[in-house]
Tab-separated table of C-alpha atoms in Angstrom:
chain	number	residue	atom	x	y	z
A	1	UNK	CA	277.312	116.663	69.958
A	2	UNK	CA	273.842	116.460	68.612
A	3	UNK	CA	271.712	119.513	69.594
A	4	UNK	CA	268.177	120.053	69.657
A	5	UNK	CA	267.432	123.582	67.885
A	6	UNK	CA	264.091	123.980	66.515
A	7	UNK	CA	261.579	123.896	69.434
A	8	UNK	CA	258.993	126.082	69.326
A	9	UNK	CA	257.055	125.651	72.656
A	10	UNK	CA	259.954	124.534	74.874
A	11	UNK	CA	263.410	126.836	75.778
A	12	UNK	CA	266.718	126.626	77.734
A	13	UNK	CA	266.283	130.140	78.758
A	14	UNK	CA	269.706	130.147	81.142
A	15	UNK	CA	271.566	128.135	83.133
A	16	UNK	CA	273.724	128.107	85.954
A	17	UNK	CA	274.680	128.005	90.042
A	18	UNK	CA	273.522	124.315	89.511
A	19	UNK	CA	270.172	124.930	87.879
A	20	UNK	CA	268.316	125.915	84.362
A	21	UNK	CA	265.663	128.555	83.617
A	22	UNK	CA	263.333	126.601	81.584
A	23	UNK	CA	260.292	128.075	79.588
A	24	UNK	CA	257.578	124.790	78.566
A	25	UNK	CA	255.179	126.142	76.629
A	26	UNK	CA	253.928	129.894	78.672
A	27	UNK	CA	254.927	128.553	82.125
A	28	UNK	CA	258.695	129.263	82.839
A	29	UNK	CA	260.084	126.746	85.601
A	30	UNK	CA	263.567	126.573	87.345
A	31	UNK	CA	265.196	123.575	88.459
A	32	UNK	CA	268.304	121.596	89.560
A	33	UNK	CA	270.557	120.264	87.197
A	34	UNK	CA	273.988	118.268	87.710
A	35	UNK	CA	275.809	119.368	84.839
A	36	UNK	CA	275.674	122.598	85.480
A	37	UNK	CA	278.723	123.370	87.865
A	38	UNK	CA	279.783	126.470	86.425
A	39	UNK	CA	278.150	129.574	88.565
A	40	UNK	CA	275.254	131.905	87.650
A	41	UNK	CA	276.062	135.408	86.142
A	42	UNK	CA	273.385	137.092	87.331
A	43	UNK	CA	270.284	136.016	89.382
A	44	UNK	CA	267.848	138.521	86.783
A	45	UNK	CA	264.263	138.975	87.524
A	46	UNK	CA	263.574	136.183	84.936
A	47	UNK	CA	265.038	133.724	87.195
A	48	UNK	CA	263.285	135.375	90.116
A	49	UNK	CA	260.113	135.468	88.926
A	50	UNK	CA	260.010	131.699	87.670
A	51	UNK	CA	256.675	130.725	87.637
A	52	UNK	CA	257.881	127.399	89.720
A	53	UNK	CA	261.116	126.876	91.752
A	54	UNK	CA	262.069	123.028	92.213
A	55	UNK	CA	264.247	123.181	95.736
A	56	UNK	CA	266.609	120.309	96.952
A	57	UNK	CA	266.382	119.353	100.368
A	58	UNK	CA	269.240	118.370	102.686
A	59	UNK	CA	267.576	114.711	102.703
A	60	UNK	CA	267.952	114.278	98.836
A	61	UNK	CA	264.376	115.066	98.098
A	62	UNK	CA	262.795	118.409	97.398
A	63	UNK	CA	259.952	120.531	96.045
A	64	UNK	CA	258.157	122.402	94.263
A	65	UNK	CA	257.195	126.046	94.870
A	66	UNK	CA	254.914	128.045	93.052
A	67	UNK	CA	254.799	131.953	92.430
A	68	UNK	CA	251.054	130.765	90.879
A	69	UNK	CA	248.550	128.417	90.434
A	70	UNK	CA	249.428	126.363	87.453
A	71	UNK	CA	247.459	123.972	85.604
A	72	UNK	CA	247.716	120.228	87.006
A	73	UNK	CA	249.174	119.999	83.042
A	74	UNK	CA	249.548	121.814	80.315
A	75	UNK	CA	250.245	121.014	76.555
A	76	UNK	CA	253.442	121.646	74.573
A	77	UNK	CA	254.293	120.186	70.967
A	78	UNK	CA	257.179	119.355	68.861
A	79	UNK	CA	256.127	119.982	65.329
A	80	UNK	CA	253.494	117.599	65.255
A	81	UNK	CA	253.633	115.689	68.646
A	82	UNK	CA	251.857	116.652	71.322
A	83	UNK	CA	252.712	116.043	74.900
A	84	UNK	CA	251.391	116.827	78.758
A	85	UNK	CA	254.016	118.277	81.049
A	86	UNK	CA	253.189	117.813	84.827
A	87	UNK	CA	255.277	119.190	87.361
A	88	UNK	CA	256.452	115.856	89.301
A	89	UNK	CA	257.300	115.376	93.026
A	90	UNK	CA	261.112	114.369	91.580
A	91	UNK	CA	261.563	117.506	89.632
A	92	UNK	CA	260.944	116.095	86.393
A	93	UNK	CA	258.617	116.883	83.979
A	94	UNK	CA	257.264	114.029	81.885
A	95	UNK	CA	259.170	115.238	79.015
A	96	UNK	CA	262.843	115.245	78.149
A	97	UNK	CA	263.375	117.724	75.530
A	98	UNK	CA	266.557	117.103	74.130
A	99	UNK	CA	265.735	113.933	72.821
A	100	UNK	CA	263.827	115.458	70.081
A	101	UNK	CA	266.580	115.183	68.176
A	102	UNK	CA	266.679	111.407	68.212
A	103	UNK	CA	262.965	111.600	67.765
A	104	UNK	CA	263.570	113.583	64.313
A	105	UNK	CA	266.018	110.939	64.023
A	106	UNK	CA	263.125	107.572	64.274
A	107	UNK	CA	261.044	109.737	61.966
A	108	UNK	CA	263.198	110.261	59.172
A	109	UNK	CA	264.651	106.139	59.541
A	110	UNK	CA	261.141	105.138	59.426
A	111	UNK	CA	259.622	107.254	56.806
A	112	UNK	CA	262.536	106.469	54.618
A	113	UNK	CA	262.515	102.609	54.959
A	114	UNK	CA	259.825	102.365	52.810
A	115	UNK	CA	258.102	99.554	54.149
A	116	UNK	CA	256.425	97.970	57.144
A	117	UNK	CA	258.086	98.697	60.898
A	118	UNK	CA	257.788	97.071	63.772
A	119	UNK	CA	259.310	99.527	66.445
A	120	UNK	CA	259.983	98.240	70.299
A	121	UNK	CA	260.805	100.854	73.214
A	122	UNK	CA	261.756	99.909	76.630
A	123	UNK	CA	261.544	101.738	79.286
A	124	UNK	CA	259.308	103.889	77.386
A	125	UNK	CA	258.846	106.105	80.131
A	126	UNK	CA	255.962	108.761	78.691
A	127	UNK	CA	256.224	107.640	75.275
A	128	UNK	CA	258.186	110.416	73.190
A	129	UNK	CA	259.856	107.915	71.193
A	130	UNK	CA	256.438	106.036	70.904
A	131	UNK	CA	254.526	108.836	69.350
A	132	UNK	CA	257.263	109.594	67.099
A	133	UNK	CA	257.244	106.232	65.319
A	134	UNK	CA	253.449	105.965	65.778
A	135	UNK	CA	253.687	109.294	63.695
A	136	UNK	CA	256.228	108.089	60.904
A	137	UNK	CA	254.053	104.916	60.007
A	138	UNK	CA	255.660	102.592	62.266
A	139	UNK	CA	254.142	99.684	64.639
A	140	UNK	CA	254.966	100.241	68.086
A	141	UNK	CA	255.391	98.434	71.128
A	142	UNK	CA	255.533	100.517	74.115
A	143	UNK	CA	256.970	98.751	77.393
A	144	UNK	CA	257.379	100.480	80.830
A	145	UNK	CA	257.073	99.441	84.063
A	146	UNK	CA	255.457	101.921	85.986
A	147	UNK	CA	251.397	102.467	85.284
A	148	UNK	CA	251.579	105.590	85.518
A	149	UNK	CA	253.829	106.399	83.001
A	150	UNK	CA	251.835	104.168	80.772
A	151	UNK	CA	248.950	105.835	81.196
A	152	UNK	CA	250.570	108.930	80.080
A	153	UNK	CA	251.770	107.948	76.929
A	154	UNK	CA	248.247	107.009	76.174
A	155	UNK	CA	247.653	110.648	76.876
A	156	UNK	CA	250.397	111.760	74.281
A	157	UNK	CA	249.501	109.411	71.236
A	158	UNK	CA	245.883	110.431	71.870
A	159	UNK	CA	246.710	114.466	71.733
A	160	UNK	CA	249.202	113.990	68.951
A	161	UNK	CA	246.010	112.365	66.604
A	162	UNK	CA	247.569	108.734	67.406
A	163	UNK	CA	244.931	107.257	69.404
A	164	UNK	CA	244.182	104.811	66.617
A	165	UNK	CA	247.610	104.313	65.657
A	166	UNK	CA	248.588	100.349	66.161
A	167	UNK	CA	250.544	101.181	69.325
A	168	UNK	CA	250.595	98.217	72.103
A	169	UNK	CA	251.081	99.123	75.506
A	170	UNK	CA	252.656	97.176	77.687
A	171	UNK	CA	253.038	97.429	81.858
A	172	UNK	CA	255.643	94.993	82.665
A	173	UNK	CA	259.211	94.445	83.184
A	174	UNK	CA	261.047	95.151	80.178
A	175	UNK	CA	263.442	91.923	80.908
A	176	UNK	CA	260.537	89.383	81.285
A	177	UNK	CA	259.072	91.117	78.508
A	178	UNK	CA	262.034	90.628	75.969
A	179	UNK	CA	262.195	87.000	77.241
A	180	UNK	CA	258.879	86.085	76.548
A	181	UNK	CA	258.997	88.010	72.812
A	182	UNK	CA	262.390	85.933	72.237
A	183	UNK	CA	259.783	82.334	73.339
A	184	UNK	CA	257.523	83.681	71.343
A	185	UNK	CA	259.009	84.606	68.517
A	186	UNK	CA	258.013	87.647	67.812
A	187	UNK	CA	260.650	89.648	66.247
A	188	UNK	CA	260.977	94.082	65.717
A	189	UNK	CA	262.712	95.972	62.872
A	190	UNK	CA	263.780	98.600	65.563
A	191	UNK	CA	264.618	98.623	69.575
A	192	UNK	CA	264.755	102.107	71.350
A	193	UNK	CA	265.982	102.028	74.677
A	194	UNK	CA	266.293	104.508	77.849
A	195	UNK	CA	267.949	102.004	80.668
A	196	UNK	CA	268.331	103.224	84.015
A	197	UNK	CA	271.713	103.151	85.910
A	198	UNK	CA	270.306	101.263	88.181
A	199	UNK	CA	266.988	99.078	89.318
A	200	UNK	CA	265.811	95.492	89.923
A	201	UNK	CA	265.934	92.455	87.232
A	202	UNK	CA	262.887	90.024	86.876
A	203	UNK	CA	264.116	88.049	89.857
A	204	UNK	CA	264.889	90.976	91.810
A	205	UNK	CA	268.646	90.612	91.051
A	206	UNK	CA	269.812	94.476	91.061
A	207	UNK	CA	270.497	96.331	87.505
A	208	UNK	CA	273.494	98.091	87.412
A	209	UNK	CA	273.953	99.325	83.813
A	210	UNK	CA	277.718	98.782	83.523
A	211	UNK	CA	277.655	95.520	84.482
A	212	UNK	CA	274.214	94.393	82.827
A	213	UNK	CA	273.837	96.780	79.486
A	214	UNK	CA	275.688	94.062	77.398
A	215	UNK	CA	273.635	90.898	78.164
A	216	UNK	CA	270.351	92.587	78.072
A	217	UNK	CA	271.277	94.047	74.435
A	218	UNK	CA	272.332	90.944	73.100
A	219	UNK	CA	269.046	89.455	74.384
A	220	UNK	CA	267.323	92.248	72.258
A	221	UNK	CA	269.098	90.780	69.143
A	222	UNK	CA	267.408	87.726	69.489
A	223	UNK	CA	264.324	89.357	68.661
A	224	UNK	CA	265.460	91.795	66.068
A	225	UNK	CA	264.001	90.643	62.366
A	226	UNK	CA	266.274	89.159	59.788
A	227	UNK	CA	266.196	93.101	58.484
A	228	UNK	CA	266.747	95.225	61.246
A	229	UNK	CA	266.505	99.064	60.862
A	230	UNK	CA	268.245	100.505	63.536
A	231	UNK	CA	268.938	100.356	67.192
A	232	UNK	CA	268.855	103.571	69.667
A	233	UNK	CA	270.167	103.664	73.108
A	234	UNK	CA	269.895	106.466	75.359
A	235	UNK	CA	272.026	106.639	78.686
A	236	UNK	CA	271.955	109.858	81.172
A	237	UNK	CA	274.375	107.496	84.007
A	238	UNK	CA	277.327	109.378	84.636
A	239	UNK	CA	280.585	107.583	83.722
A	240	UNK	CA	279.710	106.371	80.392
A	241	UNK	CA	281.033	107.815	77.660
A	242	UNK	CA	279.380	107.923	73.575
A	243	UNK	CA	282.838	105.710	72.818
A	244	UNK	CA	281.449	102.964	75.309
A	245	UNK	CA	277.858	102.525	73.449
A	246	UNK	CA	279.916	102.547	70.378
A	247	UNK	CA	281.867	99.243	71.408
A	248	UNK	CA	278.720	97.844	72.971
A	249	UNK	CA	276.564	98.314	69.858
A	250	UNK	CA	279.530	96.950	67.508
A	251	UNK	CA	279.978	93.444	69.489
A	252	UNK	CA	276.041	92.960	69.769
A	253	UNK	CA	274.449	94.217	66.424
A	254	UNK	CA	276.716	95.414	64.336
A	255	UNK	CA	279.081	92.738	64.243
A	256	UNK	CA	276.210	90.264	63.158
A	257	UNK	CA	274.136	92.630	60.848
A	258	UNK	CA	276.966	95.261	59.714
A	259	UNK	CA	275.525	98.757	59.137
A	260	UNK	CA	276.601	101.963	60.459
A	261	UNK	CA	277.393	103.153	63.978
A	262	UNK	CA	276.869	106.579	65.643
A	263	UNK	CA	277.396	107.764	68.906
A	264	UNK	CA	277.745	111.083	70.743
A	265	UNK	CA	276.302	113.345	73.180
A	266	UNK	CA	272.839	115.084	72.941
A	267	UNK	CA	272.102	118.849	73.992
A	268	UNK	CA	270.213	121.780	74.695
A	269	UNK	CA	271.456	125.261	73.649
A	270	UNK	CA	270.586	127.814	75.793
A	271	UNK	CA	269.131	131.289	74.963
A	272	UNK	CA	271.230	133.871	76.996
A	273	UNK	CA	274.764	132.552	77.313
A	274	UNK	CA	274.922	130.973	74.063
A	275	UNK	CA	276.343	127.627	76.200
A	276	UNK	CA	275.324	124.324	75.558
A	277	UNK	CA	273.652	121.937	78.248
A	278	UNK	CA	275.056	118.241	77.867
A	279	UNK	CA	272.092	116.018	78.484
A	280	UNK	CA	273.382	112.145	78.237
A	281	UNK	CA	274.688	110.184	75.119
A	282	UNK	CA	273.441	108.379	72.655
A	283	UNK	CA	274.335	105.251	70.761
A	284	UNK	CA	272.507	104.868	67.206
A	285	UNK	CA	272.730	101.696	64.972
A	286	UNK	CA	271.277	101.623	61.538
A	287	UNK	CA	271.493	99.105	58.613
A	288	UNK	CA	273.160	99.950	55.218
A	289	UNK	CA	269.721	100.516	53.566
């Protein structure tokens, strides 16, 4: 398991009874969490006193309640990205934390290609992976389909000093997208991806990832370059293990370009119990170089 140690403005205070104690930045907020199954030692004032209390609903749903007023968003950064973390009406954040360690991860494959990269990620969502290549040097294209979300990267490249950086953002369906790249012939040293279990194709066929990861990565490797530098997937869908990325990555890239696999879970370490949080796998390709 890969796990993400050296925040600064973001901690896994505690976890458990089905939720985590979560401090972003000075505002501590408790919420829901599947994973967490095991009960709750002790409901301490810290949990208590959360400065926000995501609830689940009977219906599925839920909300937020607030000991305070908090800021419509706040700030928090990750050595030197900067991001906006908004309470959302589905629990979320805008900000996944544990995936700064694949972040580290595009930083250090970038800044030690030494040369040009061309970086895509799809379903960008609010654009960690995008400021993190934008920071290492890279070109990015950033593809999401929701506006919003788009919008909000923008807001993260601009406080982390990338508002200049050669970053294209795109609103559009990631499919349609890659399809028109592959026509065009436009071609990327690197692919991130963050697919969702499950969603609509371009001709509103549904998504389901088990049955549709495959085909949509081996359309990605028709627009890879001739010198690819690595390939990232990201997968919270329950069912799939690190072992299944592994064998997905090795029939689409790795069995034409070689390199190196690695695949595993990522996760958060929390501050009282000492436990660890699972949160999703990860499947990482990278050439020999």
């Amino acid at each position: 398991m890969r796990i993400t140690k050296d925040w600064q403005d973001y901690e896994l205070l505690d976890m458990g009874g089905g939720e985590k104690l979560e401090r972003w930045g000075e505002f501590v907020l408790r919420r829901p969490d599947p994973q967490i199954i095991w009960p709750l030692e002790k409901e301490t004032a810290e949990w208590r006193n959360a400065d926000g209390h995501y609830f689940r609903n009977s219906s599925g749903g839920g909300q937020w309640q607030f000991r305070k007023t908090l800021p419509e968003k706040w700030t928090i950064g990750y050595g030197p990205l900067k991001f906006h973390i908004r309470p959302t009406n589905f629990k979320h954040t805008g900000l996944f934390p544990e995936q700064a360690v694949n972040w580290k991860w595009i930083m250090d494959r970038i800044a030690s290609a030494n040369r040009p990269i061309r970086v895509l990620n799809l379903f960008a969502y609010t654009g960690g992976a995008t400021v993190a290549a934008a920071a290492a040097g890279a070109e990015v294209c950033h593809v999401d389909a929701a506006k919003g979300m788009v919008q909000w990267a923008k807001e993260n490249a601009q406080l982390s000093g990338l508002g200049d950086a050669p970053v294209r953002y795109i609103t559009d369906d990631v499919f349609k997208f890659v399809q028109r790249e592959e026509r065009r012939g436009r071609k990327y040293d690197a692919i991130v991806m963050d697919p969702p279990s499950y969603g609509r194709g371009p001709n509103g066929e549904m998504w389901k990832l088990e049955d549709s990861l495959y085909p949509f990565l081996h359309s990605c490797r028709s627009i890879l370059s001739d010198n690819p530098l690595f390939v990232l997937i990201n997968s919270y869908t329950t069912g799939i293990s690190p072992t299944v990325l592994h064998n997905l990555l090795h029939m689409a890239i790795g069995g034409k370009y070689g390199g190196k696999l690695d695949c595993g879970e990522i996760g958060l370490p929390a501050t009282r119990s000492g436990l660890t949080l699972p949160c999703g796998i990860y499947g990482r390709w990278e050439s020999g170089e």
